[in-house]
N, CA, C and O atoms as a GROMACS GRO file, in nm:
protein
  348
    1MET      N    1  -1.103  -3.139   2.556
    1MET     CA    2  -1.157  -3.103   2.425
    1MET      C    3  -1.066  -3.164   2.319
    1MET      O    4  -0.944  -3.155   2.328
    2MET      N    5  -1.125  -3.225   2.220
    2MET     CA    6  -1.048  -3.286   2.111
    2MET      C    7  -1.031  -3.188   1.997
    2MET      O    8  -1.122  -3.111   1.964
    3GLN      N    9  -0.914  -3.190   1.937
    3GLN     CA   10  -0.885  -3.106   1.822
    3GLN      C   11  -0.860  -3.197   1.702
    3GLN      O   12  -0.794  -3.300   1.714
    4HIS      N   13  -0.913  -3.158   1.586
    4HIS     CA   14  -0.904  -3.240   1.466
    4HIS      C   15  -0.865  -3.155   1.347
    4HIS      O   16  -0.903  -3.038   1.338
    5GLN      N   17  -0.789  -3.213   1.257
    5GLN     CA   18  -0.760  -3.148   1.130
    5GLN      C   19  -0.842  -3.219   1.023
    5GLN      O   20  -0.837  -3.341   1.010
    6VAL      N   21  -0.917  -3.141   0.947
    6VAL     CA   22  -1.007  -3.193   0.845
    6VAL      C   23  -0.974  -3.126   0.712
    6VAL      O   24  -0.958  -3.004   0.706
    7ALA      N   25  -0.964  -3.207   0.608
    7ALA     CA   26  -0.941  -3.155   0.472
    7ALA      C   27  -1.067  -3.175   0.390
    7ALA      O   28  -1.126  -3.283   0.390
    8VAL      N   29  -1.107  -3.071   0.319
    8VAL     CA   30  -1.226  -3.075   0.234
    8VAL      C   31  -1.188  -3.033   0.093
    8VAL      O   32  -1.124  -2.929   0.074
    9GLN      N   33  -1.227  -3.113  -0.004
    9GLN     CA   34  -1.211  -3.075  -0.145
    9GLN      C   35  -1.350  -3.053  -0.200
    9GLN      O   36  -1.440  -3.136  -0.182
   10ALA      N   37  -1.369  -2.939  -0.268
   10ALA     CA   38  -1.503  -2.904  -0.316
   10ALA      C   39  -1.494  -2.822  -0.443
   10ALA      O   40  -1.389  -2.769  -0.479
   11ARG      N   41  -1.609  -2.813  -0.512
   11ARG     CA   42  -1.618  -2.725  -0.629
   11ARG      C   43  -1.613  -2.581  -0.583
   11ARG      O   44  -1.662  -2.546  -0.476
   12PHE      N   45  -1.554  -2.497  -0.666
   12PHE     CA   46  -1.542  -2.356  -0.633
   12PHE      C   47  -1.669  -2.283  -0.671
   12PHE      O   48  -1.693  -2.254  -0.788
   13ASN      N   49  -1.750  -2.253  -0.571
   13ASN     CA   50  -1.869  -2.170  -0.583
   13ASN      C   51  -1.864  -2.068  -0.470
   13ASN      O   52  -1.809  -2.098  -0.364
   14PRO      N   53  -1.919  -1.950  -0.490
   14PRO     CA   54  -1.913  -1.848  -0.384
   14PRO      C   55  -1.973  -1.895  -0.252
   14PRO      O   56  -1.927  -1.854  -0.145
   15GLU      N   57  -2.075  -1.978  -0.257
   15GLU     CA   58  -2.144  -2.020  -0.135
   15GLU      C   59  -2.084  -2.144  -0.069
   15GLU      O   60  -2.125  -2.179   0.042
   16THR      N   61  -1.990  -2.210  -0.129
   16THR     CA   62  -1.936  -2.334  -0.075
   16THR      C   63  -1.871  -2.314   0.061
   16THR      O   64  -1.900  -2.389   0.154
   17LEU      N   65  -1.784  -2.216   0.074
   17LEU     CA   66  -1.717  -2.191   0.201
   17LEU      C   67  -1.818  -2.157   0.310
   17LEU      O   68  -1.805  -2.202   0.424
   18GLU      N   69  -1.919  -2.078   0.276
   18GLU     CA   70  -2.023  -2.044   0.374
   18GLU      C   71  -2.095  -2.168   0.424
   18GLU      O   72  -2.122  -2.181   0.543
   19ARG      N   73  -2.126  -2.260   0.334
   19ARG     CA   74  -2.195  -2.383   0.373
   19ARG      C   75  -2.109  -2.468   0.466
   19ARG      O   76  -2.158  -2.522   0.565
   20VAL      N   77  -1.982  -2.480   0.433
   20VAL     CA   78  -1.890  -2.558   0.516
   20VAL      C   79  -1.883  -2.498   0.657
   20VAL      O   80  -1.892  -2.570   0.756
   21LEU      N   81  -1.867  -2.367   0.665
   21LEU     CA   82  -1.857  -2.300   0.795
   21LEU      C   83  -1.986  -2.314   0.875
   21LEU      O   84  -1.982  -2.332   0.997
   22ARG      N   85  -2.100  -2.308   0.809
   22ARG     CA   86  -2.228  -2.323   0.878
   22ARG      C   87  -2.242  -2.463   0.936
   22ARG      O   88  -2.288  -2.478   1.050
   23VAL      N   89  -2.204  -2.565   0.861
   23VAL     CA   90  -2.211  -2.702   0.911
   23VAL      C   91  -2.120  -2.719   1.032
   23VAL      O   92  -2.158  -2.782   1.131
   24VAL      N   93  -2.000  -2.664   1.025
   24VAL     CA   94  -1.907  -2.673   1.138
   24VAL      C   95  -1.970  -2.612   1.263
   24VAL      O   96  -1.966  -2.671   1.371
   25ARG      N   97  -2.029  -2.497   1.248
   25ARG     CA   98  -2.091  -2.428   1.363
   25ARG      C   99  -2.213  -2.503   1.415
   25ARG      O  100  -2.228  -2.521   1.536
   26HIS      N  101  -2.299  -2.548   1.325
   26HIS     CA  102  -2.422  -2.618   1.366
   26HIS      C  103  -2.393  -2.750   1.434
   26HIS      O  104  -2.473  -2.795   1.516
   27ARG      N  105  -2.283  -2.813   1.403
   27ARG     CA  106  -2.246  -2.942   1.464
   27ARG      C  107  -2.170  -2.924   1.594
   27ARG      O  108  -2.128  -3.023   1.655
   28GLY      N  109  -2.151  -2.799   1.638
   28GLY     CA  110  -2.092  -2.774   1.768
   28GLY      C  111  -1.940  -2.774   1.771
   28GLY      O  112  -1.880  -2.801   1.875
   29PHE      N  113  -1.877  -2.744   1.659
   29PHE     CA  114  -1.731  -2.739   1.652
   29PHE      C  115  -1.686  -2.594   1.644
   29PHE      O  116  -1.754  -2.509   1.586
   30GLN      N  117  -1.570  -2.567   1.702
   30GLN     CA  118  -1.509  -2.435   1.695
   30GLN      C  119  -1.392  -2.442   1.597
   30GLN      O  120  -1.313  -2.536   1.601
   31ILE      N  121  -1.381  -2.343   1.511
   31ILE     CA  122  -1.269  -2.339   1.417
   31ILE      C  123  -1.150  -2.274   1.488
   31ILE      O  124  -1.159  -2.161   1.536
   32ARG      N  125  -1.039  -2.346   1.493
   32ARG     CA  126  -0.916  -2.296   1.554
   32ARG      C  127  -0.822  -2.240   1.448
   32ARG      O  128  -0.746  -2.147   1.475
   33ALA      N  129  -0.827  -2.298   1.327
   33ALA     CA  130  -0.744  -2.250   1.216
   33ALA      C  131  -0.810  -2.293   1.086
   33ALA      O  132  -0.881  -2.393   1.081
   34MET      N  133  -0.786  -2.214   0.980
   34MET     CA  134  -0.845  -2.246   0.851
   34MET      C  135  -0.754  -2.196   0.740
   34MET      O  136  -0.696  -2.088   0.749
   35ASN      N  137  -0.744  -2.276   0.635
   35ASN     CA  138  -0.670  -2.237   0.516
   35ASN      C  139  -0.749  -2.282   0.395
   35ASN      O  140  -0.793  -2.397   0.389
   36MET      N  141  -0.768  -2.193   0.299
   36MET     CA  142  -0.838  -2.228   0.177
   36MET      C  143  -0.756  -2.181   0.059
   36MET      O  144  -0.704  -2.069   0.059
   37GLU      N  145  -0.745  -2.266  -0.042
   37GLU     CA  146  -0.676  -2.226  -0.164
   37GLU      C  147  -0.744  -2.288  -0.284
   37GLU      O  148  -0.807  -2.393  -0.275
   38THR      N  149  -0.730  -2.221  -0.396
   38THR     CA  150  -0.785  -2.271  -0.521
   38THR      C  151  -0.695  -2.383  -0.572
   38THR      O  152  -0.572  -2.372  -0.569
   39ALA      N  153  -0.756  -2.489  -0.620
   39ALA     CA  154  -0.680  -2.601  -0.675
   39ALA      C  155  -0.620  -2.560  -0.809
   39ALA      O  156  -0.654  -2.456  -0.865
   40ALA      N  157  -0.530  -2.642  -0.860
   40ALA     CA  158  -0.458  -2.611  -0.985
   40ALA      C  159  -0.552  -2.591  -1.103
   40ALA      O  160  -0.522  -2.513  -1.193
   41ASP      N  161  -0.666  -2.661  -1.103
   41ASP     CA  162  -0.758  -2.650  -1.216
   41ASP      C  163  -0.849  -2.527  -1.208
   41ASP      O  164  -0.925  -2.500  -1.301
   42ALA      N  165  -0.844  -2.452  -1.097
   42ALA     CA  166  -0.922  -2.329  -1.074
   42ALA      C  167  -1.072  -2.354  -1.068
   42ALA      O  168  -1.149  -2.258  -1.059
   43GLN      N  169  -1.116  -2.477  -1.073
   43GLN     CA  170  -1.259  -2.508  -1.060
   43GLN      C  171  -1.292  -2.568  -0.924
   43GLN      O  172  -1.409  -2.585  -0.889
   44ASN      N  173  -1.190  -2.601  -0.847
   44ASN     CA  174  -1.207  -2.663  -0.716
   44ASN      C  175  -1.129  -2.586  -0.612
   44ASN      O  176  -1.038  -2.509  -0.643
   45ILE      N  177  -1.167  -2.608  -0.486
   45ILE     CA  178  -1.095  -2.548  -0.374
   45ILE      C  179  -1.057  -2.657  -0.275
   45ILE      O  180  -1.123  -2.761  -0.264
   46ASN      N  181  -0.949  -2.632  -0.203
   46ASN     CA  182  -0.905  -2.719  -0.094
   46ASN      C  183  -0.914  -2.638   0.034
   46ASN      O  184  -0.857  -2.529   0.044
   47ILE      N  185  -0.987  -2.692   0.131
   47ILE     CA  186  -1.005  -2.624   0.259
   47ILE      C  187  -0.946  -2.714   0.367
   47ILE      O  188  -0.981  -2.832   0.376
   48GLU      N  189  -0.858  -2.659   0.448
   48GLU     CA  190  -0.805  -2.732   0.563
   48GLU      C  191  -0.852  -2.660   0.689
   48GLU      O  192  -0.830  -2.540   0.706
   49LEU      N  193  -0.917  -2.736   0.776
   49LEU     CA  194  -0.972  -2.681   0.900
   49LEU      C  195  -0.909  -2.751   1.019
   49LEU      O  196  -0.889  -2.872   1.018
   50THR      N  197  -0.880  -2.674   1.121
   50THR     CA  198  -0.849  -2.730   1.252
   50THR      C  199  -0.967  -2.692   1.339
   50THR      O  200  -0.994  -2.574   1.362
   51VAL      N  201  -1.038  -2.794   1.388
   51VAL     CA  202  -1.159  -2.771   1.466
   51VAL      C  203  -1.145  -2.837   1.603
   51VAL      O  204  -1.066  -2.929   1.620
   52ALA      N  205  -1.221  -2.788   1.699
   52ALA     CA  206  -1.217  -2.843   1.834
   52ALA      C  207  -1.359  -2.860   1.886
   52ALA      O  208  -1.447  -2.777   1.861
   53SER      N  209  -1.381  -2.971   1.958
   53SER     CA  210  -1.512  -2.998   2.017
   53SER      C  211  -1.501  -3.118   2.110
   53SER      O  212  -1.408  -3.198   2.101
   54LEU      N  213  -1.598  -3.130   2.197
   54LEU     CA  214  -1.611  -3.251   2.279
   54LEU      C  215  -1.685  -3.360   2.201
   54LEU      O  216  -1.683  -3.476   2.240
   55ARG      N  217  -1.748  -3.323   2.092
   55ARG     CA  218  -1.825  -3.416   2.010
   55ARG      C  219  -1.734  -3.498   1.920
   55ARG      O  220  -1.624  -3.453   1.887
   56PRO      N  221  -1.779  -3.617   1.879
   56PRO     CA  222  -1.698  -3.698   1.786
   56PRO      C  223  -1.688  -3.630   1.649
   56PRO      O  224  -1.787  -3.578   1.598
   57VAL      N  225  -1.570  -3.633   1.591
   57VAL     CA  226  -1.547  -3.568   1.462
   57VAL      C  227  -1.625  -3.639   1.351
   57VAL      O  228  -1.648  -3.580   1.245
   58GLU      N  229  -1.665  -3.762   1.372
   58GLU     CA  230  -1.743  -3.834   1.272
   58GLU      C  231  -1.877  -3.767   1.243
   58GLU      O  232  -1.929  -3.778   1.132
   59LEU      N  233  -1.933  -3.697   1.342
   59LEU     CA  234  -2.057  -3.621   1.320
   59LEU      C  235  -2.035  -3.511   1.216
   59LEU      O  236  -2.118  -3.490   1.128
   60LEU      N  237  -1.923  -3.443   1.228
   60LEU     CA  238  -1.890  -3.337   1.133
   60LEU      C  239  -1.858  -3.397   0.996
   60LEU      O  240  -1.903  -3.346   0.894
   61PHE      N  241  -1.782  -3.504   0.995
   61PHE     CA  242  -1.743  -3.571   0.871
   61PHE      C  243  -1.866  -3.610   0.789
   61PHE      O  244  -1.872  -3.584   0.669
   62SER      N  245  -1.963  -3.673   0.853
   62SER     CA  246  -2.081  -3.720   0.779
   62SER      C  247  -2.164  -3.605   0.723
   62SER      O  248  -2.219  -3.616   0.613
   63GLN      N  249  -2.173  -3.495   0.797
   63GLN     CA  250  -2.252  -3.381   0.748
   63GLN      C  251  -2.181  -3.306   0.637
   63GLN      O  252  -2.245  -3.262   0.541
   64LEU      N  253  -2.050  -3.290   0.648
   64LEU     CA  254  -1.975  -3.224   0.540
   64LEU      C  255  -1.981  -3.306   0.411
   64LEU      O  256  -1.990  -3.250   0.302
   65SER      N  257  -1.977  -3.437   0.424
   65SER     CA  258  -1.982  -3.525   0.307
   65SER      C  259  -2.112  -3.512   0.230
   65SER      O  260  -2.117  -3.539   0.110
   66LYS      N  261  -2.219  -3.472   0.298
   66LYS     CA  262  -2.351  -3.459   0.235
   66LYS      C  263  -2.368  -3.330   0.155
   66LYS      O  264  -2.462  -3.319   0.077
   67LEU      N  265  -2.280  -3.233   0.174
   67LEU     CA  266  -2.295  -3.106   0.102
   67LEU      C  267  -2.279  -3.127  -0.048
   67LEU      O  268  -2.195  -3.206  -0.093
   68VAL      N  269  -2.359  -3.057  -0.125
   68VAL     CA  270  -2.367  -3.074  -0.270
   68VAL      C  271  -2.233  -3.054  -0.340
   68VAL      O  272  -2.195  -3.135  -0.425
   69ASP      N  273  -2.162  -2.949  -0.306
   69ASP     CA  274  -2.039  -2.914  -0.377
   69ASP      C  275  -1.915  -2.987  -0.325
   69ASP      O  276  -1.807  -2.975  -0.383
   70VAL      N  277  -1.929  -3.061  -0.216
   70VAL     CA  278  -1.814  -3.128  -0.155
   70VAL      C  279  -1.786  -3.260  -0.225
   70VAL      O  280  -1.874  -3.345  -0.238
   71ALA      N  281  -1.662  -3.276  -0.272
   71ALA     CA  282  -1.620  -3.398  -0.342
   71ALA      C  283  -1.555  -3.497  -0.246
   71ALA      O  284  -1.571  -3.618  -0.262
   72CYS      N  285  -1.483  -3.447  -0.145
   72CYS     CA  286  -1.406  -3.536  -0.058
   72CYS      C  287  -1.385  -3.470   0.077
   72CYS      O  288  -1.356  -3.350   0.085
   73VAL      N  289  -1.399  -3.549   0.184
   73VAL     CA  290  -1.368  -3.503   0.319
   73VAL      C  291  -1.273  -3.606   0.380
   73VAL      O  292  -1.295  -3.726   0.369
   74GLU      N  293  -1.169  -3.556   0.445
   74GLU     CA  294  -1.071  -3.646   0.505
   74GLU      C  295  -1.032  -3.594   0.643
   74GLU      O  296  -1.003  -3.475   0.659
   75ILE      N  297  -1.031  -3.682   0.741
   75ILE     CA  298  -0.984  -3.646   0.874
   75ILE      C  299  -0.834  -3.674   0.876
   75ILE      O  300  -0.791  -3.789   0.863
   76LEU      N  301  -0.756  -3.569   0.894
   76LEU     CA  302  -0.611  -3.582   0.885
   76LEU      C  303  -0.545  -3.615   1.018
   76LEU      O  304  -0.446  -3.689   1.021
   77GLN      N  305  -0.599  -3.562   1.128
   77GLN     CA  306  -0.531  -3.580   1.256
   77GLN      C  307  -0.629  -3.559   1.371
   77GLN      O  308  -0.718  -3.475   1.363
   78HIS      N  309  -0.610  -3.637   1.477
   78HIS     CA  310  -0.683  -3.619   1.603
   78HIS      C  311  -0.581  -3.580   1.709
   78HIS      O  312  -0.469  -3.632   1.710
   79ALA      N  313  -0.618  -3.492   1.797
   79ALA     CA  314  -0.529  -3.457   1.908
   79ALA      C  315  -0.613  -3.408   2.025
   79ALA      O  316  -0.720  -3.350   2.006
   80THR      N  317  -0.565  -3.431   2.145
   80THR     CA  318  -0.632  -3.381   2.265
   80THR      C  319  -0.571  -3.247   2.301
   80THR      O  320  -0.449  -3.232   2.305
   81THR      N  321  -0.657  -3.151   2.327
   81THR     CA  322  -0.608  -3.020   2.368
   81THR      C  323  -0.646  -2.997   2.513
   81THR      O  324  -0.751  -3.043   2.558
   82SER      N  325  -0.563  -2.928   2.584
   82SER     CA  326  -0.596  -2.894   2.722
   82SER      C  327  -0.651  -2.753   2.725
   82SER      O  328  -0.601  -2.663   2.657
   83GLN      N  329  -0.753  -2.735   2.803
   83GLN     CA  330  -0.811  -2.601   2.814
   83GLN      C  331  -0.734  -2.524   2.922
   83GLN      O  332  -0.706  -2.576   3.030
   84GLN      N  333  -0.701  -2.403   2.890
   84GLN     CA  334  -0.631  -2.318   2.986
   84GLN      C  335  -0.724  -2.205   3.028
   84GLN      O  336  -0.787  -2.139   2.945
   85ILE      N  337  -0.732  -2.185   3.156
   85ILE     CA  338  -0.815  -2.076   3.210
   85ILE      C  339  -0.721  -1.969   3.260
   85ILE      O  340  -0.634  -1.995   3.344
   86ARG      N  341  -0.737  -1.849   3.210
   86ARG     CA  342  -0.652  -1.738   3.253
   86ARG      C  343  -0.735  -1.642   3.336
   86ARG      O  344  -0.849  -1.609   3.303
   87ALA      N  345  -0.675  -1.598   3.442
   87ALA     CA  346  -0.744  -1.504   3.529
   87ALA      C  347  -0.695  -1.364   3.504
   87ALA      O  348  -0.742  -1.270   3.568
   0.00000   0.00000   0.00000
């Protein structure tokens, strides 16, 4: 399973975070970590996601870029994760 760090810059609207999370889920990615903070101008937000999936991260990138309130999407890091099965 591949793990990716994705940064999203968007306008601050109550529904923006919900839309981003819905796209992540619909594209088959699991959120491993998330951080959101208001930008200095208080009109924008910065969202950093660590997501995991067997699917290419470019699928997620293209769909997030299409969201109305999203100004910028950036893939920060790719990494391979090993799955651990615990009994």
